Structures are given as C-alpha cells and as structure tokens.
Coordinates of C-alpha atoms and ligand atoms in Angstrom, one line a residue:
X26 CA -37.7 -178.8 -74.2
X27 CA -40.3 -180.4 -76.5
X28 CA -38.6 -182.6 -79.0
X29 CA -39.9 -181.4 -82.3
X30 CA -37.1 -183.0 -84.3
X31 CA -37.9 -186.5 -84.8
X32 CA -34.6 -189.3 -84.3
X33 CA -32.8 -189.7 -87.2
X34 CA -32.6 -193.4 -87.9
X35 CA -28.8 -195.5 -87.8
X36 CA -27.7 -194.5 -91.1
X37 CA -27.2 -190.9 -90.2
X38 CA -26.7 -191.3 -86.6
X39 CA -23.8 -193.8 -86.9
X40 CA -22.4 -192.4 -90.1
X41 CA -18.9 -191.4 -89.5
X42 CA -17.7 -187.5 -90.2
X43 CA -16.1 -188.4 -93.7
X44 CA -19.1 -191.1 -95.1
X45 CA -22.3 -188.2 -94.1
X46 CA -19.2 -185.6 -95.8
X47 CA -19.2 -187.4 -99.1
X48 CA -23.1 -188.2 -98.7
X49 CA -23.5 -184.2 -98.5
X50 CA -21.3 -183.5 -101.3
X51 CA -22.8 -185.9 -103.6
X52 CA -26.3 -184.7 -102.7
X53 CA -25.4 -181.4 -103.1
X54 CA -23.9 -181.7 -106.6
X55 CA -26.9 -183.8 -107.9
X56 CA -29.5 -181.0 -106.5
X57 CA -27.1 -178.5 -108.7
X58 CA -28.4 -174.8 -108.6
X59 CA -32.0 -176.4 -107.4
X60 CA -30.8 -176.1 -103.9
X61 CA -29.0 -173.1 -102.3
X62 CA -27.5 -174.1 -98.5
X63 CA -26.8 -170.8 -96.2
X64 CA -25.2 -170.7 -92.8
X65 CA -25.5 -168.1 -90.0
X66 CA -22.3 -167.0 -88.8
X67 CA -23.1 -169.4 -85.3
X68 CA -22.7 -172.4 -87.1
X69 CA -20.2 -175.0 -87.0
X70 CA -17.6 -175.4 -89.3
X71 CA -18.7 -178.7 -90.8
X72 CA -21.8 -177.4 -91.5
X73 CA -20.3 -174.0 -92.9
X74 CA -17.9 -175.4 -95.7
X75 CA -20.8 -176.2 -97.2
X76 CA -22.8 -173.3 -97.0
X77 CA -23.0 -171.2 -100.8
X78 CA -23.4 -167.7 -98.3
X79 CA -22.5 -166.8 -94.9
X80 CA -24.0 -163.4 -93.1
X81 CA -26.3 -162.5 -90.5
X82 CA -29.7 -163.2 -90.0
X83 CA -31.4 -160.3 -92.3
X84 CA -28.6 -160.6 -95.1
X85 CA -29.6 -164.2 -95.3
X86 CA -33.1 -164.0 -96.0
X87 CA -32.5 -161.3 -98.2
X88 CA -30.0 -163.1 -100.6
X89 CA -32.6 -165.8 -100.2
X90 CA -35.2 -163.6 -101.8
X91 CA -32.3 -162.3 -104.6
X92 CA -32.1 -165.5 -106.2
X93 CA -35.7 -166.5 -107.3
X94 CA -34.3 -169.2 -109.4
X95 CA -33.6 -171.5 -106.3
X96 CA -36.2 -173.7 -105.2
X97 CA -35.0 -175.5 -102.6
X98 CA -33.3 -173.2 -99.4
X99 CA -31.8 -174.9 -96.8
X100 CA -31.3 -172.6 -93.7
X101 CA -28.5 -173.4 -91.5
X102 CA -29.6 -171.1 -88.6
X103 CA -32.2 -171.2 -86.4
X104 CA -36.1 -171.4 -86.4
X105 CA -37.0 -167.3 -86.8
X106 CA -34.7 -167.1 -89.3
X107 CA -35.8 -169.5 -91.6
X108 CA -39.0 -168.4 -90.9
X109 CA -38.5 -164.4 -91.7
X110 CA -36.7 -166.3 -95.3
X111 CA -40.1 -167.8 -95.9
X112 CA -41.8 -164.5 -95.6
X113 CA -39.3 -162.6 -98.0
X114 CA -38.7 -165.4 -100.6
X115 CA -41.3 -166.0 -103.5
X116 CA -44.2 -168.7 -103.6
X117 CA -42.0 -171.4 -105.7
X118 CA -39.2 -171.2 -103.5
X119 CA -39.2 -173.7 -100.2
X120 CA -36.7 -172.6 -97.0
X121 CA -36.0 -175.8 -94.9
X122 CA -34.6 -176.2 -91.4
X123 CA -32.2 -179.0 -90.9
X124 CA -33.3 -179.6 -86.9
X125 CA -36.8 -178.6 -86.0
X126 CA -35.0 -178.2 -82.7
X127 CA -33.3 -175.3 -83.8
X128 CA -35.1 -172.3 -82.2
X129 CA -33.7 -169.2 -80.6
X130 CA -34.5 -169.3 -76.4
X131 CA -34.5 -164.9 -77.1
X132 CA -37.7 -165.5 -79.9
X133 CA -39.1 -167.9 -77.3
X134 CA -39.7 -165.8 -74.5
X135 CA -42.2 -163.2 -76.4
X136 CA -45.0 -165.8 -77.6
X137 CA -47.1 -163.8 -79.5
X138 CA -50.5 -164.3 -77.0
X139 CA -48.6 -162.9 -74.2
X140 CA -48.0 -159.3 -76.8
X141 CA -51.2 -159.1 -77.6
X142 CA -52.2 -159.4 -73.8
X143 CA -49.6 -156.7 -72.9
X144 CA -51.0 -154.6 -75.5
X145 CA -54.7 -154.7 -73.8
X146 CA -53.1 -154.1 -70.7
X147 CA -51.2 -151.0 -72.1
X148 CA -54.7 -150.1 -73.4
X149 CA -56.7 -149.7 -70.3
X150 CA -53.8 -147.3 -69.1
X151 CA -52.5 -145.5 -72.0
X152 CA -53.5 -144.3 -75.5
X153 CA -51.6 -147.0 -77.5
X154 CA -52.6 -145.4 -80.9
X155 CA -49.2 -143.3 -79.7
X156 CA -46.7 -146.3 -78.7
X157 CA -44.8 -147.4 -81.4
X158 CA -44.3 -151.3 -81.3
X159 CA -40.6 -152.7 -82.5
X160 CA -39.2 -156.2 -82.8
X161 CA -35.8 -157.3 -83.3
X162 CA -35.5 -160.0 -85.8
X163 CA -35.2 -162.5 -83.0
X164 CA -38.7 -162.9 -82.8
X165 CA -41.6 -165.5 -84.3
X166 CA -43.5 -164.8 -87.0
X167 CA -46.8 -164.2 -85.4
X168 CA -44.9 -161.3 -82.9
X169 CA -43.7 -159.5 -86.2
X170 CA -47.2 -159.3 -87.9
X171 CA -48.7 -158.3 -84.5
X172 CA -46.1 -155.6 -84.7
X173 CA -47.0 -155.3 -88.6
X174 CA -50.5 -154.6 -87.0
X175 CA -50.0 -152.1 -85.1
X176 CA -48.1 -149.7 -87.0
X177 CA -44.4 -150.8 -85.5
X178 CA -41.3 -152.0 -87.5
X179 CA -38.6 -154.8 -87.5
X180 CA -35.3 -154.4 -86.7
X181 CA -31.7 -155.8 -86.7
X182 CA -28.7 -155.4 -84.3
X183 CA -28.0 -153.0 -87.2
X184 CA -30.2 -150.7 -88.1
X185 CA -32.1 -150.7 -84.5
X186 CA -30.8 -147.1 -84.3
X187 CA -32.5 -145.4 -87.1
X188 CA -35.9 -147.4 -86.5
X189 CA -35.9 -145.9 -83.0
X190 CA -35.5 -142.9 -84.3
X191 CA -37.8 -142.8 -86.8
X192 CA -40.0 -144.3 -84.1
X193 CA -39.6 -141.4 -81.9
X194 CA -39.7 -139.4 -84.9
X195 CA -36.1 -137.7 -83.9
X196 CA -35.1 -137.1 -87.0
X197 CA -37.7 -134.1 -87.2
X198 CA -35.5 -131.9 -85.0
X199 CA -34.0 -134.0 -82.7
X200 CA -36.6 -133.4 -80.0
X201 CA -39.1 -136.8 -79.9
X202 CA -42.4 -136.0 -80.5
X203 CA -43.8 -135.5 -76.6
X204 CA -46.6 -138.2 -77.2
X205 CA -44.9 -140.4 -78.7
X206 CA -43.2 -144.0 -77.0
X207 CA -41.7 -147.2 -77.8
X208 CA -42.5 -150.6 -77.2
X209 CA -39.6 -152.7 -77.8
X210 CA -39.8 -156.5 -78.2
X211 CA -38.4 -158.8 -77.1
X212 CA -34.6 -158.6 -76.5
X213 CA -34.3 -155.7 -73.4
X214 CA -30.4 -155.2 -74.1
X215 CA -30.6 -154.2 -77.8
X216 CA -33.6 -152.2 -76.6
X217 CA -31.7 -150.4 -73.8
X218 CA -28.3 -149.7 -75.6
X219 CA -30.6 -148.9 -78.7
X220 CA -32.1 -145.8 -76.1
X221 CA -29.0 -145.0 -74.2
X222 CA -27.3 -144.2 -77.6
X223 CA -29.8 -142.0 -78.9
X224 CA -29.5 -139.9 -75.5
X225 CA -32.1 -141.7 -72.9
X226 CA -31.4 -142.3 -69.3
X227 CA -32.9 -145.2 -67.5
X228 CA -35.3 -143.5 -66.2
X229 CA -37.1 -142.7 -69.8
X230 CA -37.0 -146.6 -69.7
X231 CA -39.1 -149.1 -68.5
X232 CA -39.0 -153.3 -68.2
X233 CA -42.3 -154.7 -69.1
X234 CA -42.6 -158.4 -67.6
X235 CA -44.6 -160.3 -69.1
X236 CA -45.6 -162.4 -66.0
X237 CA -47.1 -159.3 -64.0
X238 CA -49.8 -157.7 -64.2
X239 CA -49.2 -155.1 -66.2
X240 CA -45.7 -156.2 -66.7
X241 CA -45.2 -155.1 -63.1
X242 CA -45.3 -151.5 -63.5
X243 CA -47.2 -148.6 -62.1
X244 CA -49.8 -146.9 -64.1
X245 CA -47.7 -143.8 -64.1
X246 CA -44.5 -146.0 -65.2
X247 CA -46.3 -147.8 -67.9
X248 CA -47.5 -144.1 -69.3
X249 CA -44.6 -142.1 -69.1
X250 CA -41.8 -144.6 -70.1
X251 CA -40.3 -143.6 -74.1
X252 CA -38.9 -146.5 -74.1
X253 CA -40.8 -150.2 -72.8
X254 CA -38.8 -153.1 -72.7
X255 CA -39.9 -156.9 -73.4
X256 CA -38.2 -158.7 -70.1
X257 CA -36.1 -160.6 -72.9
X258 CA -33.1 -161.5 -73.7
X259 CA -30.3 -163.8 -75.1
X260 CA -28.7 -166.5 -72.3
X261 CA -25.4 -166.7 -74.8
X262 CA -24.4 -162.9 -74.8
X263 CA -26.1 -162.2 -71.5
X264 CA -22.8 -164.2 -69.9
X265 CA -21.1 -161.3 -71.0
X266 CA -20.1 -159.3 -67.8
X267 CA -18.0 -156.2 -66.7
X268 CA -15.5 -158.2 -64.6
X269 CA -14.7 -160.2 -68.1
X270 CA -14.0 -156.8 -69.3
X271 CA -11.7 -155.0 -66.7
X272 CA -9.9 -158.7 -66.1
X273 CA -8.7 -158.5 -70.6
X274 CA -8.1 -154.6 -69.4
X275 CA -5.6 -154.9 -67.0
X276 CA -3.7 -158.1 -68.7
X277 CA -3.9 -156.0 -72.0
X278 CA -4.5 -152.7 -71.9
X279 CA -4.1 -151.2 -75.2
X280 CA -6.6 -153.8 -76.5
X281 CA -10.0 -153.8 -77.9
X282 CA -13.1 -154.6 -76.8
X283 CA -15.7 -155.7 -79.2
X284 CA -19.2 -156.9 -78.4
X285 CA -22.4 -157.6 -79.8
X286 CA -25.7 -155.1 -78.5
X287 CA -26.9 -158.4 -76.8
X288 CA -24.8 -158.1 -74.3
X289 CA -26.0 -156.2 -71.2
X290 CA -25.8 -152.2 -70.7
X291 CA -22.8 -152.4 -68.1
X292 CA -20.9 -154.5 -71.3
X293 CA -21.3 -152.1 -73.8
X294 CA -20.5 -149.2 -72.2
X295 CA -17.2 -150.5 -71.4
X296 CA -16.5 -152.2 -74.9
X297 CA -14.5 -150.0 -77.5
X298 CA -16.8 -151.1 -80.3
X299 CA -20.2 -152.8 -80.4
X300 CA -22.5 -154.1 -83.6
X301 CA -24.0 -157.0 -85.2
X302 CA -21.5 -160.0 -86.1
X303 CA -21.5 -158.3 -89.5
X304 CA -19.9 -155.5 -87.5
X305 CA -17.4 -157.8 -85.4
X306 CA -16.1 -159.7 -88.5
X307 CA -15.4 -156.1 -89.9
X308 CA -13.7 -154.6 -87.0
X309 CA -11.5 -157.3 -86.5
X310 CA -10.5 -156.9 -90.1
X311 CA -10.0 -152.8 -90.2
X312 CA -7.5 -153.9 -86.8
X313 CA -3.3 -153.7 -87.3
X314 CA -1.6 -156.6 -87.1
X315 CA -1.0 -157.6 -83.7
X316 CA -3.7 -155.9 -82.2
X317 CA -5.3 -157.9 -78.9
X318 CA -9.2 -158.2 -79.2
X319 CA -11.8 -159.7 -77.2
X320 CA -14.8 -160.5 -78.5
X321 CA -18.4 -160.9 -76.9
X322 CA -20.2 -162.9 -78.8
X323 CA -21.0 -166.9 -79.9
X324 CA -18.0 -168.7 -79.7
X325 CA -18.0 -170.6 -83.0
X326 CA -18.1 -166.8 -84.4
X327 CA -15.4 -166.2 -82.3
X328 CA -13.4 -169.1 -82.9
X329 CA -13.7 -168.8 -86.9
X330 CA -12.6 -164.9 -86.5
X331 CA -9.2 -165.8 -84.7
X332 CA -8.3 -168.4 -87.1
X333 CA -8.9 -165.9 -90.3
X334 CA -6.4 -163.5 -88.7
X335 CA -3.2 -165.4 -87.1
X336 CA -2.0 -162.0 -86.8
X337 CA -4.1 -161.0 -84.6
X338 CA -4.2 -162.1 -81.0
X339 CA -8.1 -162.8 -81.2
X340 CA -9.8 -163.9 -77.8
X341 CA -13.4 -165.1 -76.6
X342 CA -14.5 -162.0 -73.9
X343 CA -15.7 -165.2 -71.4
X344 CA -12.9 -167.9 -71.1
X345 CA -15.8 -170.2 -70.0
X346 CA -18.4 -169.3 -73.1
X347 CA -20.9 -172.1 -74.1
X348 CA -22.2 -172.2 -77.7
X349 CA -25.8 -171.0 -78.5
X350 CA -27.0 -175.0 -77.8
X351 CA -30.2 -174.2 -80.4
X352 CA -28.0 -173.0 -83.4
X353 CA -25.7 -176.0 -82.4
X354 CA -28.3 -178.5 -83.4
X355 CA -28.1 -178.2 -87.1
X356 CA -25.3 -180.8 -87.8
X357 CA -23.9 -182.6 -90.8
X358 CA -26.5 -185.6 -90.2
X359 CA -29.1 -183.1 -90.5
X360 CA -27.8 -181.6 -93.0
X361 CA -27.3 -184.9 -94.7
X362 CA -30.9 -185.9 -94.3
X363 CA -32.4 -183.0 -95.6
X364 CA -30.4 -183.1 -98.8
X365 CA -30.5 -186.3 -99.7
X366 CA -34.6 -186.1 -98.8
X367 CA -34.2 -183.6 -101.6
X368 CA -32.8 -185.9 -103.9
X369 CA -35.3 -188.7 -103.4
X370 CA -37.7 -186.0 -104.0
X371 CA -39.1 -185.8 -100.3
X372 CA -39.6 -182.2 -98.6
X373 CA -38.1 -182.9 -95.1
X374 CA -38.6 -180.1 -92.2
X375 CA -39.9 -177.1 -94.5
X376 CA -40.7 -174.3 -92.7
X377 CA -44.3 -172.0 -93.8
X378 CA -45.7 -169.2 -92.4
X379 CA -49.4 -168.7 -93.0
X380 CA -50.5 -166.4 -95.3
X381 CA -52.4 -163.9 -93.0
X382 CA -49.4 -164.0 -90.3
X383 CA -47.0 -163.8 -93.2
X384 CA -48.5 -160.5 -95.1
X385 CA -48.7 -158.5 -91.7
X386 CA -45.1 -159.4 -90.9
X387 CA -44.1 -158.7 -94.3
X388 CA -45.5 -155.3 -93.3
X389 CA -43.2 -155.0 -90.4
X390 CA -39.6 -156.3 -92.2
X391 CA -40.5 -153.7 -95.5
X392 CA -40.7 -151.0 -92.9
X393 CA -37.6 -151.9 -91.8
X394 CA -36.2 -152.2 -95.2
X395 CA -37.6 -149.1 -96.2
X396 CA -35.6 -147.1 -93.3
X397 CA -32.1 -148.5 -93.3
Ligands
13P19 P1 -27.1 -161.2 -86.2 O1 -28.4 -161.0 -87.0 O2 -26.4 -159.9 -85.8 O3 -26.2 -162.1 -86.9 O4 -27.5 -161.8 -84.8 C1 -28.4 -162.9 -84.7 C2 -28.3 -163.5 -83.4 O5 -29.1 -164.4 -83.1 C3 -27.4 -162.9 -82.4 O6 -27.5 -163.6 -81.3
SF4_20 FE1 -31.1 -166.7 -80.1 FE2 -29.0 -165.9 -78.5 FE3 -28.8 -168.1 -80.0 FE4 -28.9 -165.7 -81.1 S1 -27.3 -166.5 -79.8 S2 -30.0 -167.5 -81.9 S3 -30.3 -164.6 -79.8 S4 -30.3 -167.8 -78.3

C-alpha cells in the first residue's frame, strides 16, 4: 500500500486512550458549531461517541450539505466518501479525512483511466450512445464524472433498484427498451443482485475485466449483455458465503438472515432480508424480542447492533470476520490531530475535488438524487 498518511509524531502516538479522549473533547468544545464530526456506521466506537451524526455513506454527505453554517467537516469514513461530501457541500465549507490511508479497496479497483479505456473498447464493438453507465457510491471522484459524462447515474446500496430501472427504462411498461444496456461500475455483486431482482438471469449479464482485452469477452457478449459488470468488488462482504448461511440455519432455524447487497449472489438469495446498513439497523429493530439474527456485514456494525438490542440474540454471519482494515484507520489519534490542527488554525488532511471532475460528478449524484 502507498503510505499517504504521514506518522504522527509521539504526542499522539504514545498518548494514552483517556489523555487523546480529553484532548478530543477539549478541541471539540473550543471549535463549537465551527466543526461538525460524522462517523460511518464502520467505525469504531471511540471514534463514534464523538461523532454529531451517524448514517450511511449518501446520508452523510447529504447532512453535510444541510448544514451550510459548518465550516469545518470532519469525515470519519473513508476516502470516496469524504470525497462525494466535498462535491455536495458549498465553497466555504472544508470536509477533512482523519487518515489519508483511509480508502475503500472496492473504489480502488475501478481507476478511472481503466473506464475510460473500457469505454473505447465498448466503442469499437457496440453503439455506446445506448449503454447506460452507473456507479455505486463506492467509487472515486473522477469514475463518477466520467459516468456524469456519459449520461449514467450514481447509486447507493439503496436506491440501485430504481436507477436500474430507470436505466433500462422499465418503468415505461415493464419491458426494457430492446437497445438499451447497463454498464455497472464497479462493485459486480450490487450490480448482479441489483439485475436478478428486477427479473434478469445470468445470462442477460456479463463480467467486464478490466485486465482483458475487452474485459475478456466476445464481441457478441459485450453486445448483447443488459447488464455489464465492473470485475469489482468488496473483500469484507465478499467473505460472506452460503455454507455460513446453511451452518446458522440448521443450529437456528427459525432465524433471520440479514445481509448487505455486497455480499455475493449465492448469499443473498439465501438471506431472508438484504439492504444497505441503513436497512440492517432497521430490520433488526422492526425484529420481536428474542428473535436470532445473523448479520452479513462489517463487524463493528455488527457488533454495535447486538449491543443496542440485548434482547435480541444478534450474531456476525462469519464467526471469523475481519474489519474493513481502511475504515479502521481513522482512530482517536487521528481524530485528535485533526481537531486540535483546527484549533491552532491549521487545515490538516482536507480532501478537494477539482472543479471540472467535481461539476460532472455532481451531474451523476443529482441524477441519483433526482430518482429516489
Ligand atoms: P452504505 O452506504 O450502505 O453504508 O455502505 C457503504 C459501504 O462501504 C458498504 O461496504
Ligand atoms: Fe470499501 Fe468494503 Fe470497506 Fe465498504 S466495507 S469501505 S466497500 S472495502
């Protein structure tokens, strides 16, 4: 990995839990409403109790852009994220990434050179004036104005449905328009379940590899698929396998299953439920006392959702599930640093997005916003 996080120096590093504690909350108070701190559900506890707002990815960046006022956001999530806040929030507000280490190994694997190389390639074999390009949220800056570009949308874990559809233009009749087909960046899974629950098989679907030529397919494959997928995906929820499923089954089976669309096809299929972590949090709520529920999805997620319900018998879906390492990165010391930075007046770790990469992607998140 390229270290793009510089070391902090001894006064953070070998600060003990309680000292950088009462270092945050001092820096905190004396920044006042200057400052607003937000946490992805991912994160830590440490660095959650101090967070003003919790939520997904989208809901972030958009409470972000609701409060104008704040000039100073400290994003405690990972590198796309705080960069899609950028995008969203005015010109006198400043979003600011604790580690610079924080990215997302899903965003990484569509850099935006290798799109816009796919995209010739699509050229030369079919009319791409008809192929609707879609990102998920997971993706950098330049990927959603190249998607901005080209006429294609954002979309969340969420709403992934209805842009598909309104990709495919379903909603018309429920017939998609013949010519008409979807490139789907970069995650394959939410691309895949995305298709197989508006109806597709896999064989309307296609994996575009972004090492081959072509992305490995036939001519005919690359023409005729309504549905290309980016070979990408997330290494946390792509753990996630059937075996974990049947084994909670048969030691509980009147159970739930609850996963994130991450997750691979097989997964979701067999899950009872499956949504964004916005989604989880709820289902585990709406659940009677008592209920047993495993969950697919980031383990501190998991973790915080079993000890809100102690009434509920709350499990991760892989007994040997690793945290998502990148969104582990943002820590108290960083969070430390980065505040008190703030109150000595210096900028540490903000993230920009250029103006001309920033107004195309804007393009692609309001189309998004305009259709969910
Ligand atoms: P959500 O936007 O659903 O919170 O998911 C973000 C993410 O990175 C999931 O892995
Ligand atoms: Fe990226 Fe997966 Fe981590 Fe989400 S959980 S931030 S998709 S690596």
């Amino acid at each position: 990995m390229i270290r793009l996080q510089k070391r902090l120096g001894a006064t953070y590093t070998e600060a003990s839990e309680d000292e950088l504690a009462a270092r945050i909350g001092r820096a905190k108070a004396a920044l006042g409403e200057s400052v607003l701190i937000l946490g992805h559900h991912y994160q830590r506890d440490e660095v959650i109790r101090w967070t003003d707002a919790t939520g997904d990815s989208l809901a972030l960046a958009r409470h972000a852009a609701s409060h104008p006022e704040t000039r100073w956001i400290v994003f405690c999530g990972v590198h796309f994220m705080a960069e899609s806040a950028d995008i969203i929030t005015g010109p006198g507000q400043a979003v600011i990434l604790p580690d610079l280490n924080a990215g997302c190994s899903m965003a990484d694997m569509a850099d935006s050179g290798d799109v816009e190389l796919a995209w010739n390639e699509l050229s030369a074999v079919t009319d791409v004036d008809t192929v609707v390009p879609i990102t998920y949220v997971n993706s950098t800056a330049k990927v959603k104005a190249f998607v901005g570009a080209h006429g294609g949308s954002v979309c969340t874990s969420t709403n992934a449905r209805a842009i598909m559809t309104w990709a495919l233009d379903l909603e018309a009749g429920g017939d998609p328009r013949r010519d008409s087909s979807v490139f789907f960046l970069p995650d394959q899974h939410l691309g895949r379940n995305t298709a197989f629950q508006l109806g597709y098989s896999a064989s309307d679907m296609a994996v575009y590899d972004p090492r081959l030529d072509l992305g490995g397919l036939a001519e005919k494959q690359a023409k005729e698929a309504t549905v290309l997928l980016w070979k990408g995906h997330c290494s946390v929820h792509q753990r996630f396998t059937v075996e974990q499923v049947e084994a909670f089954r048969r030691d509980h089976p009147s159970g739930l299953v609850i996963v994130h669309p991450e997750c691979p096809h097989e997964v979701v299929e067999r899950a009872d439920a499956t949504g964004s972590t916005n989604f989880i949090i709820n289902e585990v709520e709406k659940a009677a006392a008592g209920t047993q529920i495993a969950i697919g999805t980031e383990i501190h997620l998991v973790n915080r959702i079993r000890s809100a319900h102690p009434d509920k018998e709350v499990v991760s879906l892989d007994p040997l599930v690793c945290p998502c390492s990148t969104m582990f990165r943002i820590d108290p010391a960083h969070l430390c640093w980065v505040l008190e930075g703030l109150v000595d007046g210096e900028v540490r770790n903000r993230i920009t997005v250029d103006e001309e990469t920033a107004a195309l992607a804007r393009v692609a998140l309001e189309r998004m916003l305009a259709l969910s």
